[in-house]
mmCIF file of C-alpha atoms in Angstrom:
data_model
loop_
_atom_site.group_PDB
_atom_site.id
_atom_site.type_symbol
_atom_site.label_atom_id
_atom_site.label_comp_id
_atom_site.label_asym_id
_atom_site.label_seq_id
_atom_site.Cartn_x
_atom_site.Cartn_y
_atom_site.Cartn_z
ATOM 1 C CA PRO A 1 189.575 108.169 75.727
ATOM 2 C CA ARG A 2 193.339 108.470 75.415
ATOM 3 C CA SER A 3 194.863 105.496 73.603
ATOM 4 C CA THR A 4 197.571 103.420 75.281
ATOM 5 C CA PRO A 5 200.462 101.537 73.602
ATOM 6 C CA SER A 6 198.745 98.205 74.307
ATOM 7 C CA ASN A 7 195.511 99.396 72.671
ATOM 8 C CA SER A 8 197.432 100.666 69.649
ATOM 9 C CA SER A 9 199.269 97.346 69.352
ATOM 10 C CA ALA A 10 195.995 95.391 69.538
ATOM 11 C CA ALA A 11 194.432 97.613 66.865
ATOM 12 C CA SER A 12 197.499 97.122 64.670
ATOM 13 C CA ASP A 13 197.188 93.314 65.018
ATOM 14 C CA VAL A 14 193.523 93.498 63.986
ATOM 15 C CA TYR A 15 194.387 95.531 60.883
ATOM 16 C CA LYS A 16 197.145 93.056 59.984
ATOM 17 C CA ARG A 17 194.781 90.095 60.280
ATOM 18 C CA GLN A 18 192.134 91.870 58.195
ATOM 19 C CA PHE A 19 194.683 92.713 55.504
ATOM 20 C CA LEU A 20 195.953 89.116 55.398
ATOM 21 C CA LEU A 21 192.371 87.823 55.199
ATOM 22 C CA MET A 22 191.651 90.157 52.290
ATOM 23 C CA LEU A 23 194.748 88.952 50.425
ATOM 24 C CA THR A 24 193.812 85.311 51.078
ATOM 25 C CA VAL A 25 190.272 85.837 49.742
ATOM 26 C CA LEU A 26 191.639 87.540 46.616
ATOM 27 C CA PHE A 27 194.088 84.676 46.145
ATOM 28 C CA LEU A 28 191.271 82.103 46.344
ATOM 29 C CA ILE A 29 189.147 84.136 43.921
ATOM 30 C CA PHE A 30 191.989 84.138 41.390
ATOM 31 C CA ILE A 31 192.341 80.373 41.735
ATOM 32 C CA ALA A 32 188.570 79.872 41.276
ATOM 33 C CA LEU A 33 188.191 82.187 38.264
ATOM 34 C CA LEU A 34 191.491 81.614 36.470
ATOM 35 C CA PRO A 35 192.273 77.915 35.875
ATOM 36 C CA ASP A 36 195.873 78.619 34.850
ATOM 37 C CA PHE A 37 196.574 80.670 37.975
ATOM 38 C CA ALA A 38 196.518 77.687 40.344
ATOM 39 C CA ILE A 39 199.143 75.932 38.227
ATOM 40 C CA ARG A 40 201.319 78.897 37.328
ATOM 41 C CA PHE A 41 201.276 81.097 40.447
ATOM 42 C CA PRO A 42 204.662 79.771 41.724
ATOM 43 C CA GLU A 43 206.175 81.293 38.572
ATOM 44 C CA TYR A 44 204.837 84.717 39.542
ATOM 45 C CA ILE A 45 206.657 84.784 42.881
ATOM 46 C CA ASP A 46 210.157 86.218 43.125
ATOM 47 C CA TRP A 47 211.448 83.497 45.443
ATOM 48 C CA ASN A 48 214.875 85.096 45.754
ATOM 49 C CA THR A 49 213.418 88.367 47.073
ATOM 50 C CA LEU A 50 210.939 86.552 49.332
ATOM 51 C CA CYS A 51 213.747 84.488 50.891
ATOM 52 C CA LEU A 52 215.791 87.641 51.481
ATOM 53 C CA ILE A 53 212.832 89.367 53.168
ATOM 54 C CA VAL A 54 212.386 86.333 55.441
ATOM 55 C CA PHE A 55 216.151 86.333 56.094
ATOM 56 C CA TYR A 56 216.111 89.907 57.415
ATOM 57 C CA ILE A 57 212.866 89.470 59.360
ATOM 58 C CA VAL A 58 214.480 86.543 61.208
ATOM 59 C CA LEU A 59 217.758 88.462 61.596
ATOM 60 C CA SER A 60 215.887 91.412 63.060
ATOM 61 C CA ARG A 61 214.291 89.108 65.643
ATOM 62 C CA ALA A 62 217.683 87.623 66.590
ATOM 63 C CA PHE A 63 219.185 91.106 66.940
ATOM 64 C CA ILE A 64 216.378 92.212 69.266
ATOM 65 C CA MET A 65 216.689 89.039 71.387
ATOM 66 C CA SER A 66 220.441 89.644 71.765
ATOM 67 C CA GLY A 67 219.694 92.706 73.918
ATOM 68 C CA VAL A 68 222.172 94.945 72.063
ATOM 69 C CA ALA A 69 219.520 97.413 70.897
ATOM 70 C CA ASP A 70 217.943 97.682 74.356
ATOM 71 C CA ASN A 71 221.318 98.272 76.006
ATOM 72 C CA LEU A 72 222.215 100.888 73.411
ATOM 73 C CA ALA A 73 218.963 102.711 74.109
ATOM 74 C CA LEU A 74 219.551 102.591 77.897
ATOM 75 C CA ARG A 75 223.105 103.898 77.558
ATOM 76 C CA ILE A 76 221.828 106.789 75.457
ATOM 77 C CA VAL A 77 219.423 107.822 78.215
ATOM 78 C CA GLY A 78 222.134 107.349 80.835
ATOM 79 C CA ILE A 79 224.577 109.817 79.232
ATOM 80 C CA SER A 80 221.961 112.513 78.588
ATOM 81 C CA GLY A 81 222.543 115.720 80.489
ATOM 82 C CA ASN A 82 219.325 117.509 79.599
ATOM 83 C CA LEU A 83 216.051 116.943 77.817
ATOM 84 C CA TYR A 84 217.296 118.686 74.674
ATOM 85 C CA LYS A 85 220.263 116.324 74.403
ATOM 86 C CA LEU A 86 218.072 113.347 75.329
ATOM 87 C CA HIS A 87 215.767 113.944 72.351
ATOM 88 C CA TYR A 88 218.651 114.043 69.896
ATOM 89 C CA LEU A 89 220.343 110.962 71.358
ATOM 90 C CA ILE A 90 217.135 108.880 71.367
ATOM 91 C CA ILE A 91 216.385 109.875 67.779
ATOM 92 C CA PHE A 92 219.957 109.042 66.726
ATOM 93 C CA THR A 93 219.642 105.652 68.459
ATOM 94 C CA ALA A 94 216.367 104.942 66.647
ATOM 95 C CA ILE A 95 218.099 105.649 63.342
ATOM 96 C CA LEU A 96 220.988 103.308 64.196
ATOM 97 C CA VAL A 97 218.637 100.531 65.341
ATOM 98 C CA SER A 98 216.497 100.881 62.191
ATOM 99 C CA PHE A 99 219.543 100.105 60.037
ATOM 100 C CA LEU A 100 219.492 96.511 61.262
ATOM 101 C CA ALA A 101 216.237 95.927 63.124
ATOM 102 C CA THR A 102 214.017 97.678 60.490
ATOM 103 C CA ASN A 103 211.888 100.756 61.117
ATOM 104 C CA ASP A 104 208.909 99.156 62.874
ATOM 105 C CA ARG A 105 211.091 97.143 65.243
ATOM 106 C CA ALA A 106 213.176 100.223 66.073
ATOM 107 C CA VAL A 107 209.976 101.935 67.193
ATOM 108 C CA LEU A 108 208.964 98.863 69.240
ATOM 109 C CA ILE A 109 212.360 98.858 70.966
ATOM 110 C CA MET A 110 212.441 102.581 71.711
ATOM 111 C CA THR A 111 208.807 103.223 72.697
ATOM 112 C CA PRO A 112 208.781 101.349 76.064
ATOM 113 C CA LEU A 113 212.008 103.106 77.064
ATOM 114 C CA ILE A 114 210.562 106.502 76.117
ATOM 115 C CA ILE A 115 207.353 105.866 78.039
ATOM 116 C CA SER A 116 209.187 104.683 81.180
ATOM 117 C CA THR A 117 211.621 107.624 81.109
ATOM 118 C CA SER A 118 208.849 110.158 80.461
ATOM 119 C CA ARG A 119 206.810 108.841 83.384
ATOM 120 C CA LEU A 120 209.814 109.152 85.700
ATOM 121 C CA LEU A 121 210.259 112.735 84.516
ATOM 122 C CA ARG A 122 206.483 113.372 84.633
ATOM 123 C CA ARG A 123 206.405 114.464 81.002
ATOM 124 C CA ASP A 124 204.200 113.656 78.042
ATOM 125 C CA TYR A 125 205.896 110.918 75.992
ATOM 126 C CA ARG A 126 203.749 111.206 72.841
ATOM 127 C CA LYS A 127 205.798 113.947 71.186
ATOM 128 C CA LEU A 128 209.027 111.959 71.495
ATOM 129 C CA VAL A 129 207.371 108.744 70.260
ATOM 130 C CA ILE A 130 206.259 110.557 67.091
ATOM 131 C CA LEU A 131 209.787 111.907 66.579
ATOM 132 C CA VAL A 132 211.239 108.396 67.025
ATOM 133 C CA LEU A 133 208.744 107.037 64.511
ATOM 134 C CA LEU A 134 209.917 109.675 61.987
ATOM 135 C CA ALA A 135 213.573 108.935 62.817
ATOM 136 C CA ALA A 136 213.146 105.164 62.391
ATOM 137 C CA ASN A 137 211.552 105.613 58.987
ATOM 138 C CA THR A 138 214.322 108.046 58.028
ATOM 139 C CA GLY A 139 217.052 105.594 59.073
ATOM 140 C CA SER A 140 215.471 102.643 57.265
ATOM 141 C CA ILE A 141 215.747 104.502 53.957
ATOM 142 C CA MET A 142 219.511 104.202 53.692
ATOM 143 C CA LEU A 143 220.461 100.517 53.453
ATOM 144 C CA PRO A 144 218.988 98.158 50.836
ATOM 145 C CA PHE A 145 218.020 95.660 53.563
ATOM 146 C CA SER A 146 216.698 98.090 56.215
ATOM 147 C CA ASN A 147 213.068 97.363 55.339
ATOM 148 C CA PRO A 148 211.216 94.927 53.062
ATOM 149 C CA GLN A 149 210.359 97.599 50.489
ATOM 150 C CA ASN A 150 214.049 98.365 50.006
ATOM 151 C CA ILE A 151 214.767 94.653 49.584
ATOM 152 C CA ILE A 152 212.126 94.327 46.854
ATOM 153 C CA ILE A 153 213.543 97.285 44.894
ATOM 154 C CA TRP A 154 217.156 96.145 45.431
ATOM 155 C CA GLN A 155 216.500 92.598 44.216
ATOM 156 C CA TYR A 156 214.014 93.354 41.429
ATOM 157 C CA TYR A 157 216.313 95.826 39.667
ATOM 158 C CA GLU A 158 219.443 93.811 40.592
ATOM 159 C CA LEU A 159 221.146 96.941 41.888
ATOM 160 C CA PRO A 160 224.628 96.857 43.419
ATOM 161 C CA ILE A 161 224.660 98.176 46.988
ATOM 162 C CA HIS A 162 226.798 101.222 46.101
ATOM 163 C CA SER A 163 224.190 102.294 43.533
ATOM 164 C CA VAL A 164 221.477 102.164 46.195
ATOM 165 C CA LEU A 165 223.583 104.176 48.665
ATOM 166 C CA ARG A 166 224.307 106.811 46.017
ATOM 167 C CA VAL A 167 220.583 107.630 46.027
ATOM 168 C CA THR A 168 219.617 106.948 49.645
ATOM 169 C CA ILE A 169 222.445 108.746 51.503
ATOM 170 C CA PRO A 170 221.643 112.232 50.075
ATOM 171 C CA LEU A 171 217.917 111.605 50.663
ATOM 172 C CA MET A 172 218.469 110.518 54.257
ATOM 173 C CA THR A 173 220.774 113.507 54.852
ATOM 174 C CA ILE A 174 218.043 115.919 53.755
ATOM 175 C CA LEU A 175 215.490 114.172 55.974
ATOM 176 C CA LEU A 176 217.881 114.238 58.953
ATOM 177 C CA ILE A 177 218.319 117.996 58.564
ATOM 178 C CA ILE A 178 214.537 118.450 58.506
ATOM 179 C CA LEU A 179 214.160 116.182 61.549
ATOM 180 C CA SER A 180 216.861 118.100 63.444
ATOM 181 C CA VAL A 181 215.070 121.389 62.760
ATOM 182 C CA ILE A 182 211.806 119.897 64.055
ATOM 183 C CA VAL A 183 213.507 118.758 67.283
ATOM 184 C CA PHE A 184 215.165 122.161 67.684
ATOM 185 C CA CYS A 185 211.787 123.874 67.396
ATOM 186 C CA LEU A 186 209.927 121.481 69.702
ATOM 187 C CA VAL A 187 212.365 121.171 72.616
ATOM 188 C CA SER A 188 213.597 124.018 74.776
ATOM 189 C CA LYS A 189 217.300 124.054 75.706
ATOM 190 C CA GLU A 190 216.408 125.327 79.156
ATOM 191 C CA GLU A 191 214.709 122.054 80.099
ATOM 192 C CA HIS A 192 217.087 120.018 82.288
ATOM 193 C CA LEU A 193 217.108 116.328 83.098
ATOM 194 C CA LYS A 194 218.730 114.923 86.254
ATOM 195 C CA CYS A 195 219.905 111.516 85.040
ATOM 196 C CA GLY A 196 221.131 110.504 88.455
ATOM 197 C CA SER A 197 217.562 110.266 89.700
ATOM 198 C CA ILE A 198 216.525 107.817 86.972
ATOM 199 C CA LEU A 199 216.815 104.117 87.843
ATOM 200 C CA LEU A 200 217.506 102.305 84.567
ATOM 201 C CA PRO A 201 217.111 98.524 84.268
ATOM 202 C CA LYS A 202 220.065 96.267 83.461
ATOM 203 C CA ILE A 203 219.715 94.047 80.396
ATOM 204 C CA LYS A 204 222.137 91.218 79.740
ATOM 205 C CA VAL A 205 223.611 91.070 76.237
ATOM 206 C CA ARG A 206 223.577 87.609 74.677
ATOM 207 C CA LYS A 207 226.914 87.676 72.905
ATOM 208 C CA SER A 208 226.294 84.535 70.825
ATOM 209 C CA LEU A 209 223.189 86.084 69.250
ATOM 210 C CA ALA A 210 224.838 89.502 68.931
ATOM 211 C CA TYR A 211 227.926 88.202 67.109
ATOM 212 C CA SER A 212 225.933 85.843 64.896
ATOM 213 C CA SER A 213 223.580 88.715 63.953
ATOM 214 C CA ILE A 214 226.523 90.831 62.800
ATOM 215 C CA VAL A 215 228.001 87.948 60.789
ATOM 216 C CA LEU A 216 224.631 87.150 59.225
ATOM 217 C CA LEU A 217 224.087 90.824 58.367
ATOM 218 C CA PHE A 218 227.178 90.866 56.164
ATOM 219 C CA LEU A 219 226.442 87.377 54.817
ATOM 220 C CA GLY A 220 222.957 88.459 53.747
ATOM 221 C CA ALA A 221 224.287 91.593 52.055
ATOM 222 C CA ILE A 222 226.944 89.619 50.129
ATOM 223 C CA LEU A 223 224.717 86.724 49.071
ATOM 224 C CA GLY A 224 221.847 89.127 48.328
ATOM 225 C CA GLU A 225 224.158 91.019 45.976
ATOM 226 C CA TYR A 226 224.722 87.776 44.036
ATOM 227 C CA ARG A 227 221.024 86.750 44.278
ATOM 228 C CA CYS A 228 221.788 83.710 46.436
ATOM 229 C CA SER A 229 219.147 84.459 49.054
ATOM 230 C CA VAL A 230 217.937 80.864 49.374
ATOM 231 C CA LEU A 231 221.435 79.824 50.464
ATOM 232 C CA ALA A 232 221.619 82.776 52.884
ATOM 233 C CA LEU A 233 218.304 81.787 54.476
ATOM 234 C CA LEU A 234 219.352 78.151 54.858
ATOM 235 C CA ILE A 235 222.656 79.135 56.510
ATOM 236 C CA GLU A 236 220.826 81.540 58.831
ATOM 237 C CA MET A 237 218.287 78.887 59.859
ATOM 238 C CA VAL A 238 221.017 76.370 60.685
ATOM 239 C CA ILE A 239 223.069 78.890 62.719
ATOM 240 C CA LEU A 240 220.112 80.251 64.703
ATOM 241 C CA LEU A 241 218.607 76.813 65.327
ATOM 242 C CA ILE A 242 221.927 75.837 66.919
ATOM 243 C CA ILE A 243 222.301 79.054 68.959
ATOM 244 C CA ASP A 244 218.672 79.564 70.023
ATOM 245 C CA TRP A 245 215.697 78.027 68.215
ATOM 246 C CA ARG A 246 213.341 80.345 70.126
ATOM 247 C CA VAL A 247 214.229 83.115 67.678
ATOM 248 C CA PHE A 248 211.705 81.526 65.311
ATOM 249 C CA LYS A 249 208.897 81.656 67.901
ATOM 250 C CA GLY A 250 208.603 85.445 67.729
ATOM 251 C CA ILE A 251 208.558 85.790 63.939
ATOM 252 C CA ASP A 252 205.588 87.564 62.334
ATOM 253 C CA TYR A 253 204.593 84.720 59.999
ATOM 254 C CA GLY A 254 201.458 86.613 58.946
ATOM 255 C CA LEU A 255 203.703 89.346 57.540
ATOM 256 C CA ILE A 256 205.738 86.770 55.608
ATOM 257 C CA LEU A 257 202.534 85.228 54.233
ATOM 258 C CA SER A 258 201.349 88.697 53.181
ATOM 259 C CA PHE A 259 204.536 89.209 51.144
ATOM 260 C CA PHE A 260 204.043 85.754 49.616
#
């Protein structure tokens, strides 16, 4: 049977829980077999990097709740003149969103929009979802805080941001060229899209969350550069608790525990 997005999401949750359970069992085994491990394991954790990962996971959630990413995606569809242009604009949006909202969240934001639009056009959405997935992973390569793996490398080697960009920008450029060629080969220019017939939903932008997300983005980058991530996380928690405490309800705490 053909899989649906909800089935895929449920399967992903199961895999996450199984992975976390495996890590927990291994952790308990280490404690049982190695007497020193129970006492010394806090020394093995890079608390600065862990706090920065949590900082950007929370920031990503706040950015999504602000509605900016959703509105950006809707505007992209609205200005598309044909299917060929639509593919490029959606992929470009996924790359932009992945800069701040991380690669997996960019896919989560874009996929419902792709599915709804494809159904209105009576087209198969799976090809475009795969392209967005590739685009989101391409975009998350560039910035040192675009995904947790980048954060770990950035903090562990204590790299200045310009040193990271010197490596990631050429790499992302190459991948973008490859991605553009793939889109060019997969989509025919003759396919036209009548945007006037598509009824797009209206999503209200929460300016307080949007502005605070931008401020916190730069704050995290600056304090992360000076390895002051604990301070950055504390400031973020205070600001977001004042603006909207519900940001913390949608956090993937299992993911944070896995990094721990």
